[in-house]
mmCIF file of C-alpha atoms and ligand atoms in Angstrom:
data_model
loop_
_atom_site.group_PDB
_atom_site.id
_atom_site.type_symbol
_atom_site.label_atom_id
_atom_site.label_comp_id
_atom_site.label_asym_id
_atom_site.label_seq_id
_atom_site.Cartn_x
_atom_site.Cartn_y
_atom_site.Cartn_z
ATOM 1 C CA UNK M 15 -7.201 3.697 15.478
ATOM 2 C CA UNK M 16 -4.843 1.842 18.038
ATOM 3 C CA UNK M 17 -1.343 0.351 17.558
ATOM 4 C CA UNK M 18 -1.159 -2.468 19.975
ATOM 5 C CA UNK M 19 2.073 -2.325 21.746
ATOM 6 C CA UNK M 20 2.487 -2.441 25.209
ATOM 7 C CA UNK M 21 4.386 0.308 26.946
ATOM 8 C CA UNK M 22 7.198 -2.001 28.143
ATOM 9 C CA UNK M 23 8.171 -2.567 24.547
ATOM 10 C CA UNK M 24 9.148 1.120 23.821
ATOM 11 C CA UNK M 25 12.247 0.954 25.961
ATOM 12 C CA UNK M 26 13.297 -2.165 24.139
ATOM 13 C CA UNK M 27 12.525 -0.278 20.804
ATOM 14 C CA UNK M 28 14.741 2.601 21.845
ATOM 15 C CA UNK M 29 17.618 0.347 22.895
ATOM 16 C CA UNK M 30 17.460 -1.930 19.863
ATOM 17 C CA UNK M 31 17.477 1.231 17.651
ATOM 18 C CA UNK M 32 20.427 2.738 19.632
ATOM 19 C CA UNK M 33 22.456 -0.407 18.968
ATOM 20 C CA UNK M 34 21.590 -0.141 15.186
ATOM 21 C CA UNK M 35 22.886 3.554 15.042
ATOM 22 C CA UNK M 36 26.059 2.797 12.945
ATOM 23 C CA UNK M 37 23.983 0.722 10.476
ATOM 24 C CA UNK M 38 21.460 3.533 10.099
ATOM 25 C CA UNK M 39 24.320 6.139 9.309
ATOM 26 C CA UNK M 40 25.892 3.763 6.835
ATOM 27 C CA UNK M 41 22.506 3.365 5.319
ATOM 28 C CA UNK M 42 21.813 6.975 4.800
ATOM 29 C CA UNK M 43 25.268 7.327 3.253
ATOM 30 C CA UNK M 44 24.537 4.423 0.952
ATOM 31 C CA UNK M 45 21.546 6.416 -0.257
ATOM 32 C CA UNK M 46 23.243 9.743 -0.160
ATOM 33 C CA UNK M 47 26.270 8.639 -2.499
ATOM 34 C CA UNK M 48 23.931 7.458 -4.975
ATOM 35 C CA UNK M 49 22.904 10.648 -6.343
ATOM 36 C CA UNK M 50 19.299 10.994 -7.653
ATOM 37 C CA UNK M 51 18.368 14.398 -9.343
ATOM 38 C CA UNK M 52 14.801 14.347 -10.393
ATOM 39 C CA UNK M 53 15.291 14.833 -14.043
ATOM 40 C CA UNK M 54 18.220 12.124 -14.365
ATOM 41 C CA UNK M 55 16.132 9.032 -15.080
ATOM 42 C CA UNK M 56 19.006 6.655 -15.193
ATOM 43 C CA UNK M 57 20.528 7.982 -11.888
ATOM 44 C CA UNK M 58 16.755 7.599 -10.382
ATOM 45 C CA UNK M 59 16.314 4.165 -11.707
ATOM 46 C CA UNK M 60 19.569 2.745 -10.569
ATOM 47 C CA UNK M 61 18.725 4.013 -6.952
ATOM 48 C CA UNK M 62 15.123 2.828 -6.974
ATOM 49 C CA UNK M 63 16.388 -0.883 -8.037
ATOM 50 C CA UNK M 64 18.888 -0.649 -5.132
ATOM 51 C CA UNK M 65 16.140 0.561 -2.720
ATOM 52 C CA UNK M 66 13.923 -2.421 -4.204
ATOM 53 C CA UNK M 67 16.598 -4.829 -3.385
ATOM 54 C CA UNK M 68 17.072 -3.219 0.355
ATOM 55 C CA UNK M 69 13.249 -3.584 0.962
ATOM 56 C CA UNK M 70 13.141 -7.053 -0.666
ATOM 57 C CA UNK M 71 15.721 -8.176 2.165
ATOM 58 C CA UNK M 72 13.254 -6.583 4.668
ATOM 59 C CA UNK M 73 10.384 -8.964 3.382
ATOM 60 C CA UNK M 74 8.529 -6.578 1.591
ATOM 61 C CA UNK M 75 6.841 -7.192 -1.847
ATOM 62 C CA UNK M 76 8.385 -4.833 -4.330
ATOM 63 C CA UNK M 77 6.304 -3.428 -7.157
ATOM 64 C CA UNK M 78 8.102 -0.868 -9.424
ATOM 65 C CA UNK M 79 5.903 1.561 -11.436
ATOM 66 C CA UNK M 80 7.938 1.836 -14.573
ATOM 67 C CA UNK M 81 7.993 5.409 -16.311
ATOM 68 C CA UNK M 82 8.951 6.469 -19.512
ATOM 69 C CA UNK M 83 10.629 9.849 -18.820
ATOM 70 C CA UNK M 84 10.504 10.113 -15.027
ATOM 71 C CA UNK M 85 12.325 7.730 -12.878
ATOM 72 C CA UNK M 86 10.606 4.630 -11.800
ATOM 73 C CA UNK M 87 8.467 4.821 -8.562
ATOM 74 C CA UNK M 88 8.625 2.206 -6.006
ATOM 75 C CA UNK M 89 5.992 0.519 -4.212
ATOM 76 C CA UNK M 90 6.713 -2.058 -1.234
ATOM 77 C CA UNK M 91 3.827 -3.827 0.533
ATOM 78 C CA UNK M 92 4.554 -5.765 3.901
ATOM 79 C CA UNK M 93 2.024 -8.050 5.315
ATOM 80 C CA UNK M 94 0.880 -7.283 8.905
ATOM 81 C CA UNK M 95 -0.352 -9.580 11.777
ATOM 82 C CA UNK M 96 -3.894 -8.517 11.402
ATOM 83 C CA UNK M 97 -5.914 -7.819 8.197
ATOM 84 C CA UNK M 98 -6.747 -4.352 9.003
ATOM 85 C CA UNK M 99 -6.417 -1.275 6.787
ATOM 86 C CA UNK M 100 -2.861 -0.533 6.039
ATOM 87 C CA UNK M 101 -0.751 2.467 7.081
ATOM 88 C CA UNK M 102 1.020 4.299 3.954
ATOM 89 C CA UNK M 103 4.622 5.452 4.514
ATOM 90 C CA UNK M 104 5.110 8.061 1.897
ATOM 91 C CA UNK M 105 8.244 9.675 0.656
ATOM 92 C CA UNK M 106 10.586 10.474 -2.402
ATOM 93 C CA UNK M 107 13.951 9.424 -3.315
ATOM 94 C CA UNK M 108 14.749 12.137 -5.792
ATOM 95 C CA UNK M 109 16.737 15.437 -4.699
ATOM 96 C CA UNK M 110 17.247 18.676 -5.964
ATOM 97 C CA UNK M 111 20.856 18.162 -6.465
ATOM 98 C CA UNK M 112 22.421 17.786 -9.890
ATOM 99 C CA UNK M 113 24.789 14.833 -10.423
ATOM 100 C CA UNK M 114 28.408 15.492 -9.350
ATOM 101 C CA UNK M 115 27.305 17.774 -6.379
ATOM 102 C CA UNK M 116 29.003 15.118 -4.194
ATOM 103 C CA UNK M 117 32.435 16.695 -5.433
ATOM 104 C CA UNK M 118 31.556 19.933 -4.045
ATOM 105 C CA UNK M 119 29.155 19.139 -1.228
ATOM 106 C CA UNK M 120 30.422 15.738 -0.012
ATOM 107 C CA UNK M 121 29.046 13.350 2.422
ATOM 108 C CA UNK M 122 30.586 13.810 5.943
ATOM 109 C CA UNK M 123 29.751 13.303 9.554
ATOM 110 C CA UNK M 124 30.462 15.926 12.232
ATOM 111 C CA UNK M 125 29.615 16.124 15.846
ATOM 112 C CA UNK M 126 26.588 13.759 15.548
ATOM 113 C CA UNK M 127 25.291 15.337 12.187
ATOM 114 C CA UNK M 128 25.398 13.977 8.857
ATOM 115 C CA UNK M 129 26.053 16.169 5.778
ATOM 116 C CA UNK M 130 25.598 15.656 1.966
ATOM 117 C CA UNK M 131 23.131 16.410 -0.716
ATOM 118 C CA UNK M 132 19.789 14.783 0.109
ATOM 119 C CA UNK M 133 20.558 13.841 3.728
ATOM 120 C CA UNK M 134 17.761 16.152 5.066
ATOM 121 C CA UNK M 135 15.188 15.772 2.303
ATOM 122 C CA UNK M 136 14.883 12.970 2.330
ATOM 123 C CA UNK M 137 17.177 10.006 2.468
ATOM 124 C CA UNK M 138 17.377 10.209 6.047
ATOM 125 C CA UNK M 139 13.617 9.780 6.072
ATOM 126 C CA UNK M 140 13.862 6.605 3.701
ATOM 127 C CA UNK M 141 16.570 5.249 6.149
ATOM 128 C CA UNK M 142 14.231 5.593 9.104
ATOM 129 C CA UNK M 143 11.402 3.902 7.187
ATOM 130 C CA UNK M 144 13.723 0.823 6.875
ATOM 131 C CA UNK M 145 14.830 0.687 10.386
ATOM 132 C CA UNK M 146 11.293 1.275 11.784
ATOM 133 C CA UNK M 147 10.056 -1.901 9.720
ATOM 134 C CA UNK M 148 13.429 -3.692 10.705
ATOM 135 C CA UNK M 149 12.895 -2.933 14.447
ATOM 136 C CA UNK M 150 9.327 -4.005 14.640
ATOM 137 C CA UNK M 151 10.160 -7.230 12.760
ATOM 138 C CA UNK M 152 13.136 -8.226 15.016
ATOM 139 C CA UNK M 153 11.292 -7.189 18.343
ATOM 140 C CA UNK M 154 7.803 -8.539 17.514
ATOM 141 C CA UNK M 155 8.575 -11.048 14.604
ATOM 142 C CA UNK M 156 5.791 -9.213 12.568
ATOM 143 C CA UNK M 157 4.278 -5.937 11.745
ATOM 144 C CA UNK M 158 0.967 -5.102 13.707
ATOM 145 C CA UNK M 159 -0.739 -4.206 10.547
ATOM 146 C CA UNK M 160 -0.135 -4.078 6.766
ATOM 147 C CA UNK M 161 2.215 -1.238 5.676
ATOM 148 C CA UNK M 162 2.902 0.249 2.091
ATOM 149 C CA UNK M 163 5.928 2.131 1.526
ATOM 150 C CA UNK M 164 5.585 4.300 -1.491
ATOM 151 C CA UNK M 165 8.730 6.326 -2.740
ATOM 152 C CA UNK M 166 8.251 8.321 -5.784
ATOM 153 C CA UNK M 167 11.155 9.874 -8.068
ATOM 154 C CA UNK M 168 9.591 13.343 -8.935
ATOM 155 C CA UNK M 169 8.309 14.944 -5.926
ATOM 156 C CA UNK M 170 10.871 17.969 -6.297
ATOM 157 C CA UNK M 171 9.347 18.851 -9.553
ATOM 158 C CA UNK M 172 5.706 18.817 -8.594
ATOM 159 C CA UNK M 173 5.040 14.991 -8.684
ATOM 160 C CA UNK M 174 3.298 15.024 -12.229
ATOM 161 C CA UNK M 175 3.900 11.113 -13.040
ATOM 162 C CA UNK M 176 3.283 9.873 -9.296
ATOM 163 C CA UNK M 177 0.357 12.062 -8.048
ATOM 164 C CA UNK M 178 -2.350 9.802 -9.272
ATOM 165 C CA UNK M 179 -0.770 6.713 -7.753
ATOM 166 C CA UNK M 180 -0.230 8.529 -4.460
ATOM 167 C CA UNK M 181 -3.668 9.557 -4.288
ATOM 168 C CA UNK M 182 -5.105 6.073 -4.956
ATOM 169 C CA UNK M 183 -2.670 4.530 -2.579
ATOM 170 C CA UNK M 184 -3.595 7.241 0.126
ATOM 171 C CA UNK M 185 -7.441 6.574 -0.306
ATOM 172 C CA UNK M 186 -6.980 2.864 0.325
ATOM 173 C CA UNK M 187 -4.971 3.417 3.439
ATOM 174 C CA UNK M 188 -6.182 3.727 7.178
ATOM 175 C CA UNK M 189 -3.432 6.502 7.495
ATOM 176 C CA UNK M 190 -0.784 8.050 5.803
ATOM 177 C CA UNK M 191 2.574 9.110 7.356
ATOM 178 C CA UNK M 192 4.714 11.468 5.300
ATOM 179 C CA UNK M 193 8.205 10.598 6.099
ATOM 180 C CA UNK M 194 9.537 14.204 5.032
ATOM 181 C CA UNK M 195 11.860 15.923 7.546
ATOM 182 C CA UNK M 196 10.167 17.560 10.375
ATOM 183 C CA UNK M 197 9.735 21.155 11.056
ATOM 184 C CA UNK M 198 11.741 23.217 13.470
ATOM 185 C CA UNK M 199 12.735 21.532 16.779
ATOM 186 C CA UNK M 200 11.363 18.284 15.608
ATOM 187 C CA UNK M 201 7.775 19.342 15.213
ATOM 188 C CA UNK M 202 5.393 17.231 13.260
ATOM 189 C CA UNK M 203 3.266 18.855 10.593
ATOM 190 C CA UNK M 204 -0.534 18.357 11.089
ATOM 191 C CA UNK M 205 -1.724 20.731 8.609
ATOM 192 C CA UNK M 206 -0.509 22.544 5.674
ATOM 193 C CA UNK M 207 -1.777 25.281 3.528
ATOM 194 C CA UNK M 208 -2.995 24.420 -0.081
ATOM 195 C CA UNK M 209 -1.278 26.303 -3.040
ATOM 196 C CA UNK M 210 -2.445 27.831 -6.280
ATOM 197 C CA UNK M 211 -1.175 29.933 -9.025
ATOM 198 C CA UNK M 212 -2.562 32.302 -11.367
ATOM 199 C CA UNK M 213 -1.503 34.297 -14.455
ATOM 200 C CA UNK M 214 -3.271 37.409 -15.437
ATOM 201 C CA UNK M 215 -2.661 38.827 -18.919
ATOM 202 C CA UNK M 216 -3.791 42.280 -19.712
ATOM 203 C CA UNK M 217 -4.049 43.427 -23.408
ATOM 204 C CA UNK M 218 -4.385 46.950 -24.150
ATOM 205 C CA UNK M 219 -3.688 49.340 -27.063
ATOM 206 C CA UNK M 220 -0.159 50.358 -28.075
ATOM 207 C CA UNK M 221 0.589 53.966 -29.090
ATOM 208 C CA UNK M 222 3.334 56.525 -29.085
ATOM 209 C CA UNK M 223 3.591 58.301 -25.791
ATOM 210 C CA UNK M 224 4.491 61.516 -27.574
ATOM 211 C CA UNK M 225 2.436 61.303 -30.959
ATOM 212 C CA UNK M 226 -0.853 59.878 -30.028
ATOM 213 C CA UNK M 227 -0.852 59.109 -26.212
ATOM 214 C CA UNK M 228 -4.652 59.490 -26.048
ATOM 215 C CA UNK M 229 -5.151 56.541 -28.493
ATOM 216 C CA UNK M 230 -3.063 54.304 -26.052
ATOM 217 C CA UNK M 231 -4.749 51.958 -23.629
ATOM 218 C CA UNK M 232 -2.145 51.052 -21.194
ATOM 219 C CA UNK M 233 -2.070 47.539 -20.059
ATOM 220 C CA UNK M 234 0.469 48.481 -17.318
ATOM 221 C CA UNK M 235 -2.005 50.859 -15.820
ATOM 222 C CA UNK M 236 -4.584 48.325 -15.943
ATOM 223 C CA UNK M 237 -2.502 45.630 -14.322
ATOM 224 C CA UNK M 238 -1.781 48.091 -11.714
ATOM 225 C CA UNK M 239 -5.457 48.256 -10.801
ATOM 226 C CA UNK M 240 -5.846 44.565 -10.772
ATOM 227 C CA UNK M 241 -2.829 43.997 -8.492
ATOM 228 C CA UNK M 242 -4.575 46.420 -5.972
ATOM 229 C CA UNK M 243 -7.906 44.436 -6.523
ATOM 230 C CA UNK M 244 -6.046 40.886 -6.091
ATOM 231 C CA UNK M 245 -4.195 42.293 -2.922
ATOM 232 C CA UNK M 246 -7.519 43.102 -1.371
ATOM 233 C CA UNK M 247 -8.516 39.338 -1.693
ATOM 234 C CA UNK M 248 -6.091 38.478 0.988
ATOM 235 C CA UNK M 249 -7.690 37.532 4.242
ATOM 236 C CA UNK M 250 -4.990 37.034 6.857
ATOM 237 C CA UNK M 251 -7.440 35.805 9.669
ATOM 238 C CA UNK M 252 -8.829 33.065 7.357
ATOM 239 C CA UNK M 253 -5.391 32.074 6.180
ATOM 240 C CA UNK M 254 -5.857 33.171 2.587
ATOM 241 C CA UNK M 255 -3.026 35.030 0.891
ATOM 242 C CA UNK M 256 -2.334 36.173 -2.626
ATOM 243 C CA UNK M 257 0.932 37.210 -3.583
ATOM 244 C CA UNK M 258 1.700 39.086 -7.037
ATOM 245 C CA UNK M 259 5.269 37.707 -7.225
ATOM 246 C CA UNK M 260 6.083 38.499 -10.752
ATOM 247 C CA UNK M 261 5.043 41.231 -13.292
ATOM 248 C CA UNK M 262 6.211 41.874 -16.791
ATOM 249 C CA UNK M 263 4.923 44.341 -19.513
ATOM 250 C CA UNK M 264 5.497 46.974 -21.803
ATOM 251 C CA UNK M 265 8.446 47.303 -24.481
ATOM 252 C CA UNK M 266 9.888 51.199 -24.342
ATOM 253 C CA UNK M 267 9.165 54.064 -22.220
ATOM 254 C CA UNK M 268 7.982 55.991 -24.872
ATOM 255 C CA UNK M 269 5.323 53.391 -25.886
ATOM 256 C CA UNK M 270 1.977 53.180 -24.036
ATOM 257 C CA UNK M 271 2.301 49.321 -23.269
ATOM 258 C CA UNK M 272 -0.107 46.973 -24.869
ATOM 259 C CA UNK M 273 0.795 43.880 -22.912
ATOM 260 C CA UNK M 274 1.227 43.228 -19.218
ATOM 261 C CA UNK M 275 0.984 40.053 -17.107
ATOM 262 C CA UNK M 276 1.284 39.259 -13.490
ATOM 263 C CA UNK M 277 1.873 35.880 -11.736
ATOM 264 C CA UNK M 278 0.197 35.312 -8.580
ATOM 265 C CA UNK M 279 0.714 32.715 -5.629
ATOM 266 C CA UNK M 280 -2.453 31.754 -3.841
ATOM 267 C CA UNK M 281 -2.217 30.013 -0.348
ATOM 268 C CA UNK M 282 -5.466 28.782 1.552
ATOM 269 C CA UNK M 283 -5.896 27.266 4.675
ATOM 270 C CA UNK M 284 -9.302 25.474 4.078
ATOM 271 C CA UNK M 285 -10.356 23.375 1.083
ATOM 272 C CA UNK M 286 -13.453 25.056 0.287
ATOM 273 C CA UNK M 287 -11.591 28.504 0.013
ATOM 274 C CA UNK M 288 -9.871 26.954 -3.151
ATOM 275 C CA UNK M 289 -13.164 27.163 -5.312
ATOM 276 C CA UNK M 290 -14.089 30.492 -3.697
ATOM 277 C CA UNK M 291 -10.786 32.118 -4.552
ATOM 278 C CA UNK M 292 -11.026 30.680 -7.990
ATOM 279 C CA UNK M 293 -14.269 32.317 -8.540
ATOM 280 C CA UNK M 294 -13.163 35.543 -7.153
ATOM 281 C CA UNK M 295 -9.740 35.977 -9.234
ATOM 282 C CA UNK M 296 -11.794 34.867 -12.319
ATOM 283 C CA UNK M 297 -14.451 37.500 -11.649
ATOM 284 C CA UNK M 298 -12.013 40.174 -11.986
ATOM 285 C CA UNK M 299 -12.949 42.561 -14.554
ATOM 286 C CA UNK M 300 -11.002 45.406 -16.386
ATOM 287 C CA UNK M 301 -11.303 48.798 -14.933
ATOM 288 C CA UNK M 302 -10.402 50.315 -18.414
ATOM 289 C CA UNK M 303 -13.016 48.841 -20.773
ATOM 290 C CA UNK M 304 -10.697 49.048 -23.534
ATOM 291 C CA UNK M 305 -8.392 46.540 -21.989
ATOM 292 C CA UNK M 306 -8.983 42.944 -22.120
ATOM 293 C CA UNK M 307 -8.168 40.720 -19.164
ATOM 294 C CA UNK M 308 -7.383 37.028 -19.276
ATOM 295 C CA UNK M 309 -7.041 34.694 -15.976
ATOM 296 C CA UNK M 310 -5.360 31.278 -16.212
ATOM 297 C CA UNK M 311 -4.594 28.886 -13.506
ATOM 298 C CA UNK M 312 -6.114 27.817 -10.080
ATOM 299 C CA UNK M 313 -5.469 25.613 -7.124
ATOM 300 C CA UNK M 314 -2.949 22.834 -7.808
ATOM 301 C CA UNK M 315 -2.528 21.464 -4.006
ATOM 302 C CA UNK M 316 -5.472 21.329 -1.765
ATOM 303 C CA UNK M 317 -4.608 22.045 1.752
ATOM 304 C CA UNK M 318 -4.078 19.489 4.552
ATOM 305 C CA UNK M 319 -6.698 20.621 7.170
ATOM 306 C CA UNK M 320 -6.035 19.509 10.759
ATOM 307 C CA UNK M 321 -9.153 17.252 10.940
ATOM 308 C CA UNK M 322 -10.428 15.341 13.863
ATOM 309 C CA UNK M 323 -8.803 12.518 12.563
ATOM 310 C CA UNK M 324 -5.439 13.985 11.792
ATOM 311 C CA UNK M 325 -5.347 15.550 15.243
ATOM 312 C CA UNK M 326 -6.061 12.135 16.715
ATOM 313 C CA UNK M 327 -3.346 10.394 14.810
ATOM 314 C CA UNK M 328 -1.112 13.044 16.212
ATOM 315 C CA UNK M 329 -2.179 12.425 19.608
ATOM 316 C CA UNK M 330 -1.528 8.698 19.101
ATOM 317 C CA UNK M 331 1.962 9.325 17.811
ATOM 318 C CA UNK M 332 2.681 11.750 20.686
ATOM 319 C CA UNK M 333 1.582 9.257 23.237
ATOM 320 C CA UNK M 334 3.690 6.568 21.856
ATOM 321 C CA UNK M 335 6.728 8.832 21.842
ATOM 322 C CA UNK M 336 6.102 10.050 25.368
ATOM 323 C CA UNK M 337 5.827 6.500 26.579
ATOM 324 C CA UNK M 338 9.349 5.507 25.552
ATOM 325 C CA UNK M 339 10.980 8.903 26.016
ATOM 326 C CA UNK M 340 10.280 8.897 29.838
ATOM 327 C CA UNK M 341 10.869 5.546 30.824
HETATM 328 ZN ZN1 ZN P 411 11.148 16.268 0.267
#
């Protein structure tokens, strides 16, 4: 993919954006003072419609994906100079902060930094999207290629209602740029581990620890065996980890436990490892044949692998950034 923009234009772009700094800060503020916790549909919808108006002013075609319970999702399509595959700018406008957080965590600016609920994750990113589009339009008169902005309302709670839309839009696009905040020192993410969760439930046989200890089949002891087996599945070199993060079980000290369970977090670096790890966890068998084992769960987010295409896209972004940074 090549984004046509001559080297000389980047200095112009930077100085243009520098002159818009006050407006950018005002824009971030505007988004932050409109609180938008994921679970508050009314608050989310209200921000979504104000965003819709902003993007309409930028010349985008707004499509609101109405939701019954979640806040409405926002799709904005922009035409490009050439009819090539479009770029998807992906983000979310919900935050983890409840309504009223502004009272205890107010908006303010200090020493060139902005503070307030959602400034970092990711209302600042939304403002960046807006000004990037505005800058290209003001300086070039148009966008080099079609662009779709997709802002969802439920990212902080797992994207249940937006995921299918996001996947479809991503498949239709030539590239997807996630406008979430960067990593430490401004690093761009070019890969990310996949995530899964499992729950293992062990059923044994309860008995009184004093009267008939031998009749009991301890679910806790069995779970302990399983936890050891699970931890042996971790392969750090491969980037596969399993973490038993929560355990529960038993009722009293004088009762052999009939129930125990563990919740497990799985991380994988490669897509193909997902199915393999699911198989391995499901293949766990009780050490004590009198106990029963049930396994639920699996991979819920595949990893983003650093494919050749991802690396090439990063190199392109890097080249563009260097071109103007050292003018
Ligand atoms: Zn975020």
